[in-house]
Tab-separated table of C-alpha atoms and ligand atoms in Angstrom:
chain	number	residue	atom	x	y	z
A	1	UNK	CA	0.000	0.000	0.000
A	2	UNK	CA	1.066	3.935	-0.512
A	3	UNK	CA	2.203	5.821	2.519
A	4	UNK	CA	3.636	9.086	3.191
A	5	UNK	CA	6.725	8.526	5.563
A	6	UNK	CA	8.952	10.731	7.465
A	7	UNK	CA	12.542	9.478	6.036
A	8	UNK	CA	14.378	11.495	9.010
A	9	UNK	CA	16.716	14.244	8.212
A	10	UNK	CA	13.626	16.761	7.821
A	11	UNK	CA	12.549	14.800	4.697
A	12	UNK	CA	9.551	13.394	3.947
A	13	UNK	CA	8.511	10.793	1.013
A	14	UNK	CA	5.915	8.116	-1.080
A	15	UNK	CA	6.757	4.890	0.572
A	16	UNK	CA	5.507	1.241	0.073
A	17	UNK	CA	4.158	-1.164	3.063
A	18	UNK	CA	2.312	-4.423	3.486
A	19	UNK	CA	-1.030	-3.579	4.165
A	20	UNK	CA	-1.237	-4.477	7.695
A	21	UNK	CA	-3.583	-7.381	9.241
A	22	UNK	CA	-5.774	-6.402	12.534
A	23	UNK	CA	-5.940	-8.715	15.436
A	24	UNK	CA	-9.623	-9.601	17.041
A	25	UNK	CA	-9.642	-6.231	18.630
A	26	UNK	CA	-8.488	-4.412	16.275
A	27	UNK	CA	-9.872	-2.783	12.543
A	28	UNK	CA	-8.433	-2.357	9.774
A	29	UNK	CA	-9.652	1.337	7.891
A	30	UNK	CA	-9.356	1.959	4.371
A	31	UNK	CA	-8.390	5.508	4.476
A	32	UNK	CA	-10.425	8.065	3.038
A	33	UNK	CA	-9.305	11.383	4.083
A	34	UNK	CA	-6.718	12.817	6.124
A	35	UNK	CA	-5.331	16.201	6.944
A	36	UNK	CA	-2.419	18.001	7.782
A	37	UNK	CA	-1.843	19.387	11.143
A	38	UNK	CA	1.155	21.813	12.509
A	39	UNK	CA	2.442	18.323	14.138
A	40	UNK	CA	2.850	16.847	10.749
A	41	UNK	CA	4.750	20.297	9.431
A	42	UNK	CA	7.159	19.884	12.767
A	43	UNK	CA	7.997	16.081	12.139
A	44	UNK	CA	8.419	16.985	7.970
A	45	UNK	CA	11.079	19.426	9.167
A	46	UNK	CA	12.770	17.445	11.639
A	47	UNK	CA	11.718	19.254	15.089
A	48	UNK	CA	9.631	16.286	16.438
A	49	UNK	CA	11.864	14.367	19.070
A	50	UNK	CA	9.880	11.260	18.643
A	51	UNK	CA	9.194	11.136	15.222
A	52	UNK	CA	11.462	8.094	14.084
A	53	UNK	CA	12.277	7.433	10.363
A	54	UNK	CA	9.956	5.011	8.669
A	55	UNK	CA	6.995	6.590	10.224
A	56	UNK	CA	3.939	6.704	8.616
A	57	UNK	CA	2.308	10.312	9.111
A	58	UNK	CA	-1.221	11.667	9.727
A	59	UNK	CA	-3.183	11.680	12.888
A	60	UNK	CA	-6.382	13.177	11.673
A	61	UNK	CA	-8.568	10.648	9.395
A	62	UNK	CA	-11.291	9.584	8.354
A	63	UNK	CA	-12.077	5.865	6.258
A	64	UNK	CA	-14.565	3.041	6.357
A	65	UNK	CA	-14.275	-0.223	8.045
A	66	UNK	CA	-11.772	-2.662	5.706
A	67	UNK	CA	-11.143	-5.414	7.772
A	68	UNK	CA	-13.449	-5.959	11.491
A	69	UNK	CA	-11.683	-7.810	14.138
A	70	UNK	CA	-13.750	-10.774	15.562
A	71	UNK	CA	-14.240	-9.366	19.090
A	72	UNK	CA	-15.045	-5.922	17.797
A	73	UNK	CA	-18.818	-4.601	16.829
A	74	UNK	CA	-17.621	-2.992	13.781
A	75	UNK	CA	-18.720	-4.287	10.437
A	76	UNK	CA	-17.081	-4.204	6.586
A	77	UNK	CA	-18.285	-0.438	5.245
A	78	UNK	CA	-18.658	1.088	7.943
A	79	UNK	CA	-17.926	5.254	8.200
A	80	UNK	CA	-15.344	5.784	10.863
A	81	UNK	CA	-13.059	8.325	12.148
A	82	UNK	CA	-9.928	7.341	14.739
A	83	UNK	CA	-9.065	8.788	17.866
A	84	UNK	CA	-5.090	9.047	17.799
A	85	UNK	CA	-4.161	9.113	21.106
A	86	UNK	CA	-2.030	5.736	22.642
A	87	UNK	CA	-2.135	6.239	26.180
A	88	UNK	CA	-0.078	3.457	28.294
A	89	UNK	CA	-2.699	2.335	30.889
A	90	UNK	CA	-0.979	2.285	33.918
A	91	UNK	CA	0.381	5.271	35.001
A	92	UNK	CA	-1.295	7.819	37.721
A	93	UNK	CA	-3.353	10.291	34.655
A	94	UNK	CA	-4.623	6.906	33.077
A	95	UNK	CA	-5.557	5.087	36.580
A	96	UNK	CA	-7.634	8.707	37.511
A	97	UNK	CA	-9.657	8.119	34.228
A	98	UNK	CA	-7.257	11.195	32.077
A	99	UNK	CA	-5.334	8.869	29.436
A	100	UNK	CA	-5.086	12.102	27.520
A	101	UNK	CA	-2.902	13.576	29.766
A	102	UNK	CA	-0.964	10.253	30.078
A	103	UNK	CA	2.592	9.998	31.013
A	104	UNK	CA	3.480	8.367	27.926
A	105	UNK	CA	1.356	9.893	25.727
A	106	UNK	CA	1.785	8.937	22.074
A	107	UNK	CA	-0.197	9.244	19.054
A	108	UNK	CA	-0.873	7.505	15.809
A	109	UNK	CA	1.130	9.333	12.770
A	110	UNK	CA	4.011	10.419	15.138
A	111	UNK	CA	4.745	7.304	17.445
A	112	UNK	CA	2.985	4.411	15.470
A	113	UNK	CA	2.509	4.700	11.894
A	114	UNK	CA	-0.877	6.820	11.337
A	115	UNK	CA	-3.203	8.070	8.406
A	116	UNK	CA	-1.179	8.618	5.262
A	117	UNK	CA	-1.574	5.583	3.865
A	118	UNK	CA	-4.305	3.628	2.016
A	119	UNK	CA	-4.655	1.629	5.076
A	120	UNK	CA	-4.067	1.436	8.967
A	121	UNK	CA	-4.565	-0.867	11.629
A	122	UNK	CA	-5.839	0.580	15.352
A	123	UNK	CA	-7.955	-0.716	18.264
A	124	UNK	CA	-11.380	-0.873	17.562
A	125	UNK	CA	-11.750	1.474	20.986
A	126	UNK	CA	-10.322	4.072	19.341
A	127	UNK	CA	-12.510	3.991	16.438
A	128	UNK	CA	-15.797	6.264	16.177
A	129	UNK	CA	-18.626	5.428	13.960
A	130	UNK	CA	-19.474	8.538	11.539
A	131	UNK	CA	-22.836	9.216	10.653
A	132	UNK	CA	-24.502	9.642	7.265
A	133	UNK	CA	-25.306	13.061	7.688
A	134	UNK	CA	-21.596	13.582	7.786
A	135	UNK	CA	-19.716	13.139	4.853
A	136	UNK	CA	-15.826	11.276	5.234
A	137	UNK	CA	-14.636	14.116	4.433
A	138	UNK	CA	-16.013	16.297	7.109
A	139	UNK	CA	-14.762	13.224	9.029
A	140	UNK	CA	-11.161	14.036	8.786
A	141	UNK	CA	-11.863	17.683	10.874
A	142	UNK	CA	-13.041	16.011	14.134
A	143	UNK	CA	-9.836	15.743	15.777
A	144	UNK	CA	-8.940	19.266	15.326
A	145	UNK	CA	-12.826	20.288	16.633
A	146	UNK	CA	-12.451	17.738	19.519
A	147	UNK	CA	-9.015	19.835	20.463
A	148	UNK	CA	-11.790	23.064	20.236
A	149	UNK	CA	-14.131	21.069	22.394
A	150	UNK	CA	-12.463	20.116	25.137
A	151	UNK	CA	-10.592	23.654	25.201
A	152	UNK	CA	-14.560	25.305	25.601
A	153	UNK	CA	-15.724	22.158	27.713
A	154	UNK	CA	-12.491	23.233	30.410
A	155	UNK	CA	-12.990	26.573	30.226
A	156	UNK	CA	-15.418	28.536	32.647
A	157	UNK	CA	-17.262	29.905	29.467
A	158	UNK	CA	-20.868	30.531	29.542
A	159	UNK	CA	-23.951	31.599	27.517
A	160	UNK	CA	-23.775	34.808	27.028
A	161	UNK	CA	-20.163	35.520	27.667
A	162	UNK	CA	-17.956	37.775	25.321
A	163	UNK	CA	-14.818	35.239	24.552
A	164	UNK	CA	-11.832	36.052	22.789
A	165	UNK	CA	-9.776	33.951	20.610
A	166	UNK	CA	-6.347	34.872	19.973
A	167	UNK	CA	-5.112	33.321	16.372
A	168	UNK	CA	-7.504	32.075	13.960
A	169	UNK	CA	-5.840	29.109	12.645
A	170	UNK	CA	-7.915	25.946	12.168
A	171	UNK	CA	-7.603	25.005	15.932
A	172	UNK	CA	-8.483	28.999	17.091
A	173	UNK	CA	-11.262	28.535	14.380
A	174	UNK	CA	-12.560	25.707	16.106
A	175	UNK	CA	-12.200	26.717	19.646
A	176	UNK	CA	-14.698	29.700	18.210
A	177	UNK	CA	-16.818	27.323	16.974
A	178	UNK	CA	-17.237	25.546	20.139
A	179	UNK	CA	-17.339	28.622	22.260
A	180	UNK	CA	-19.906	29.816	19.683
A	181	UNK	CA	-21.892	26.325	20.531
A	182	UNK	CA	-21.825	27.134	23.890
A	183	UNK	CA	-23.613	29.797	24.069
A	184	UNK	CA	-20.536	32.682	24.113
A	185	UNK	CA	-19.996	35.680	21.712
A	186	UNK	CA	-16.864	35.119	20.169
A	187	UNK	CA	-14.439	37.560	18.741
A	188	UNK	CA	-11.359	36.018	17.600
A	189	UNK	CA	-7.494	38.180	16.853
A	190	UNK	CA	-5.996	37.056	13.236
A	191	UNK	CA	-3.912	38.951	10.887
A	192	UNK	CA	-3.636	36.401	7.874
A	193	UNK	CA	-6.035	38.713	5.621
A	194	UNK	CA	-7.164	34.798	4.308
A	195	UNK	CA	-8.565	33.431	7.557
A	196	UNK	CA	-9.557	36.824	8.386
A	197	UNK	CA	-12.128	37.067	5.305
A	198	UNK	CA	-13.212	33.325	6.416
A	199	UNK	CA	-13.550	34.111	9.970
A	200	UNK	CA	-16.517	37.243	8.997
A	201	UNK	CA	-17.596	34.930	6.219
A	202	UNK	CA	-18.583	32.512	9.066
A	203	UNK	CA	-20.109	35.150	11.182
A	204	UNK	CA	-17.609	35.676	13.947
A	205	UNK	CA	-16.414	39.591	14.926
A	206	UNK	CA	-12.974	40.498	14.013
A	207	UNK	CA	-10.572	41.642	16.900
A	208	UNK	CA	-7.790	44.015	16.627
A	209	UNK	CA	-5.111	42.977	19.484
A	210	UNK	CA	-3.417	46.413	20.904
A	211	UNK	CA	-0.207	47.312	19.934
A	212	UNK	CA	0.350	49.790	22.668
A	213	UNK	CA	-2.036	48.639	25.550
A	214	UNK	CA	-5.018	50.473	24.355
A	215	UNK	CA	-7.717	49.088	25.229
A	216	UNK	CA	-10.364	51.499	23.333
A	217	UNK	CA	-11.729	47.912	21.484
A	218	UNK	CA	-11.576	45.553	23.879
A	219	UNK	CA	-14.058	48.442	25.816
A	220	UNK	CA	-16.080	49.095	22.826
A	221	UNK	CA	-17.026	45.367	22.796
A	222	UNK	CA	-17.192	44.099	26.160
A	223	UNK	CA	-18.979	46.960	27.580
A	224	UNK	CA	-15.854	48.171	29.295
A	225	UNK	CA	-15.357	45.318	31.488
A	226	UNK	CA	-12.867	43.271	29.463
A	227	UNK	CA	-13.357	39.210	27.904
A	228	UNK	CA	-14.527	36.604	30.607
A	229	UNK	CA	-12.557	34.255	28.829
A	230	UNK	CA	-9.707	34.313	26.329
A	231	UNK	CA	-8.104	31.748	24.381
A	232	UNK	CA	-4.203	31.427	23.344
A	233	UNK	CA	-4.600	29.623	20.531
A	234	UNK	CA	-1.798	31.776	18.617
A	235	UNK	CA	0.694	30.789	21.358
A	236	UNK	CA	3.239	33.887	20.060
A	237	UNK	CA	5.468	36.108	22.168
A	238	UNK	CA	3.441	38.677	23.551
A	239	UNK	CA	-0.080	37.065	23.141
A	240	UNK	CA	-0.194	35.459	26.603
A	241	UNK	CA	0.282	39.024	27.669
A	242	UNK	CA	-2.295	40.247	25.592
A	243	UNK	CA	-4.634	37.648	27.091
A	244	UNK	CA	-3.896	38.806	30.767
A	245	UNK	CA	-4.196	42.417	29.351
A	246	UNK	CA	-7.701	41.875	27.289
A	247	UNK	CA	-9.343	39.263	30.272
A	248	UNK	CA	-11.770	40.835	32.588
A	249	UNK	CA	-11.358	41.374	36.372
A	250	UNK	CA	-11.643	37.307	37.402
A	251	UNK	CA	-11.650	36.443	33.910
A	252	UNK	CA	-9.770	33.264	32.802
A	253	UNK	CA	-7.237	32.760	30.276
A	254	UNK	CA	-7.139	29.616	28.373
A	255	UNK	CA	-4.059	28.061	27.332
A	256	UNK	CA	-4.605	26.219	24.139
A	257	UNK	CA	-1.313	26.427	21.968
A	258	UNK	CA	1.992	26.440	23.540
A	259	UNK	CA	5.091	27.826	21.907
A	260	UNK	CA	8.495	25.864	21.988
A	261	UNK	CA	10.469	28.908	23.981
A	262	UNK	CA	9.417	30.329	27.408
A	263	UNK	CA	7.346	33.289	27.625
A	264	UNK	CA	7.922	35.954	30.048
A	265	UNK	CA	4.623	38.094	31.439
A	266	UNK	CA	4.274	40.235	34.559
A	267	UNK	CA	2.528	38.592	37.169
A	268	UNK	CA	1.011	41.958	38.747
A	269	UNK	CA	-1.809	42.047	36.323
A	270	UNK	CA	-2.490	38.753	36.976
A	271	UNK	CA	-2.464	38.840	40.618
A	272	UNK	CA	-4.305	42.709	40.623
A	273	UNK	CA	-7.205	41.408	38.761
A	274	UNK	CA	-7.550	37.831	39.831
A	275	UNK	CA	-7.071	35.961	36.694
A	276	UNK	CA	-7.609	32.384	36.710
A	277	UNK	CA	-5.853	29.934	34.177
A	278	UNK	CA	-6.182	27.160	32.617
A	279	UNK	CA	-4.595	24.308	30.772
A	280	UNK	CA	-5.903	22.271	28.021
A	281	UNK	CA	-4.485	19.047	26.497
A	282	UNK	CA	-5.559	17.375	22.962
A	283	UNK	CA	-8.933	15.872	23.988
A	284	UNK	CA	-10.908	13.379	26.199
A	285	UNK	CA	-13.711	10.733	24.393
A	286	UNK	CA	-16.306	12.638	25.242
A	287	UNK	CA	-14.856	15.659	23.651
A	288	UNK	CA	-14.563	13.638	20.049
A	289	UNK	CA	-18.082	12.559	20.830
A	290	UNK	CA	-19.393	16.014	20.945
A	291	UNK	CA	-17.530	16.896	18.283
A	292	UNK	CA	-19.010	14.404	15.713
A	293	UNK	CA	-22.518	15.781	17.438
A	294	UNK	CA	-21.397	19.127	16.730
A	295	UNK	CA	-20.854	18.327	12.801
A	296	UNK	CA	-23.476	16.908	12.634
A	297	UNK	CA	-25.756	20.299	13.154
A	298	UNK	CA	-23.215	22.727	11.924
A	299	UNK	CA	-24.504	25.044	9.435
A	300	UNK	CA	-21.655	27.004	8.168
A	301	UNK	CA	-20.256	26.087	4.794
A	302	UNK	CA	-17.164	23.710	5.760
A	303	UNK	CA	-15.714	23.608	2.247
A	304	UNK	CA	-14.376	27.144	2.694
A	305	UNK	CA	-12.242	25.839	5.499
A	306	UNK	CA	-10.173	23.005	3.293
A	307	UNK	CA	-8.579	21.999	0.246
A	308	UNK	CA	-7.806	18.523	-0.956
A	309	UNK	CA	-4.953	17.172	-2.436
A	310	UNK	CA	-3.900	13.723	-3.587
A	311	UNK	CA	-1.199	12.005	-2.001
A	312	UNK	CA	1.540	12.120	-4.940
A	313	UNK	CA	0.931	16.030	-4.392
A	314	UNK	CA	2.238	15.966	-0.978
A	315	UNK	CA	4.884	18.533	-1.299
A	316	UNK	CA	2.420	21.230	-2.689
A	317	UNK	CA	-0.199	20.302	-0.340
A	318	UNK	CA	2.510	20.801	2.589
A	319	UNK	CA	3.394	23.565	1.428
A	320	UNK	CA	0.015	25.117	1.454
A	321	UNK	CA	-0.452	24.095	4.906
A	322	UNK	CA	3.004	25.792	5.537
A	323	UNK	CA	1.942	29.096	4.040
A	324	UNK	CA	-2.168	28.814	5.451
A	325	UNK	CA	-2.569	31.288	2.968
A	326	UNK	CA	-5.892	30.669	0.799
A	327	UNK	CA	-6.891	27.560	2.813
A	328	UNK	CA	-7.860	26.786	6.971
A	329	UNK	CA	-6.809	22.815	6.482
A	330	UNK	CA	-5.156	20.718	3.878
A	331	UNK	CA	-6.754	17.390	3.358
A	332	UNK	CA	-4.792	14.752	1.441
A	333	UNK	CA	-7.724	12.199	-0.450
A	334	UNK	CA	-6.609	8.355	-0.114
A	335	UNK	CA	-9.514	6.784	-1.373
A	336	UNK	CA	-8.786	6.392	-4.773
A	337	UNK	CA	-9.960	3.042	-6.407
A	338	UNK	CA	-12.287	2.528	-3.242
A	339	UNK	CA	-15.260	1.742	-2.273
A	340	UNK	CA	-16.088	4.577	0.243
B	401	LIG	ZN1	-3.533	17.451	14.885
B	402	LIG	ZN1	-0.739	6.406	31.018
């Protein structure tokens, strides 16, 4: 079978494998769709510590049942999307019911070989069934959603808040989308003039993050009292600042994206106006639940958000995810000569 495989060295290529035989609790997916996330960008250009070479990429996909292990309820056909998490069972996060905080957290596509192929073989409990109403390739978004989910689902956000995103990248996109689900009014910070144009297309309010600390916008919109929740989901230099900055008096700040370096911030701010934070971490099961759920009933126009490519085109279709100019999410389509 065709797979897309990190070589090591920062270089990525079309590779051949057996196609892989599940065990009775396992399935075997013929992959349909899968996309491109900023984890697949780091282990392309070497900066993944546990990306080994060989690997099989792709962490976010979508396919239909292949192959159905005997001791799993899955049947030949079947629409499915995979969790991608590997937790290890037996340490302290796994034993208090968190295996996505797990000590030895790994993932399908960067420790085991994942979604860029025309086939993969993973435990049938990590499999989700995908409804009718949403097509496969819809199906290959849920893992980024799920990451928006559980971000909202964490957070202290309620109906009728005034939330802030900061970046509007596919996973700032979808934390808005959740936040949006929940109730909140959701203004999310993006300079790429691309997302911004898709961000008003799909009815959320453009913010402006202050240069200088002025806060004449964040006052316009929140009535003068500042955001009861914002979001990192740019994870730059100054934007956990900004959050502290923009958050209301006992407001919380959200970390969703974390950058490589350390960030300094003054802790006055935080201390003067009682700002809670929080942590979030990929997603829990009930998170990629909801997420299928929230697909389901969404209403905006998905297409705008991706572009697919086929797999021989994986250097252009890397580099569009590189440049996220003109497109939210690159999808690569695997499905060719299938029955999907
Ligand atoms: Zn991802
Ligand atoms: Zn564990």
């Amino acid at each position: 079978m065709r797979t897309l495989e990190y070589r090591g060295n920062a270089t990525i290529g079309l590779g051949e494998k057996p196609i892989p035989e599940p065990n009775k609790d396992q399935v075997r997916i013929r992959i349909a769709y899968a996309g491109i996330c900023g984890t697949d960008m780091h282990i392309s250009d070497g900066q993944h510590p546990r990306a080994k070479a060989g690997l099989t990429m792709g962490h976010e996909f979508s396919g239909v049942i292949d192959k159905a292990g005997s001791d799993t309820t899955f049947t030949a056909g079947e629409h499915v999307i995979v969790e991608p998490l590997i937790s290890c069972g037996t340490c302290y996060s796994c034993r208090a019911g968190f295996p996505h905080v797990c000590a030895n957290l790994g993932l399908y596509g960067i420790d085991q070989d994942g979604g860029f192929a025309d086939y993969c073989v993973v435990p049938a409990q990590s499999v989700y069934h995908l409804s009718d109403s949403v097509p496969l390739v819809h199906g290959a978004l849920v893992e980024p959603l799920a990451v928006g989910v559980h971000a909202v689902r964490l957070s202290r956000t309620k109906v009728m808040d005034t939330v802030l995103v900061i970046g509007g990248g596919p996973i700032g996109f979808f934390v808005a989308t959740a936040a949006r689900q929940a109730g909140a009014e959701v203004h999310i910070a993006e300079i790429n003039p691309f997302r911004r144009r898709i961000i008003e297309e799909m009815g959320f309010s453009l913010f402006d993050l202050p240069a200088d600390g002025d806060m004449t916008m964040r006052d316009e919109v929140t009535d003068g009292k500042g955001f009861d929740v914002v979001f990192d989901a740019a994870g730059g230099a100054s934007t956990l600042r900004s959050a502290v900055d923009l958050a209301r008096v006992r407001g919380e700040v959200v970390i969703v994206a974390v950058p490589p370096q350390e960030r300094v911030i003054s802790y006055t701010p935080i201390a003067f106006k009682e700002i809670s934070f929080v942590g979030v971490r990929v997603y829990e099961y009930y998170d990629f639940k909801r997420a299928i759920q929230l697909l389901e009933g969404l209403t905006i126009e998905l297409s705008k958000l991706y572009r697919v490519f086929p797999l021989a085109q994986y250097q252009e279709a890397f580099e569009a995810a590189k440049q996220g100019n003109g497109v939210m999410r690159v999808l690569f389509f695997l499905g060719e000569g299938a029955t999907l």
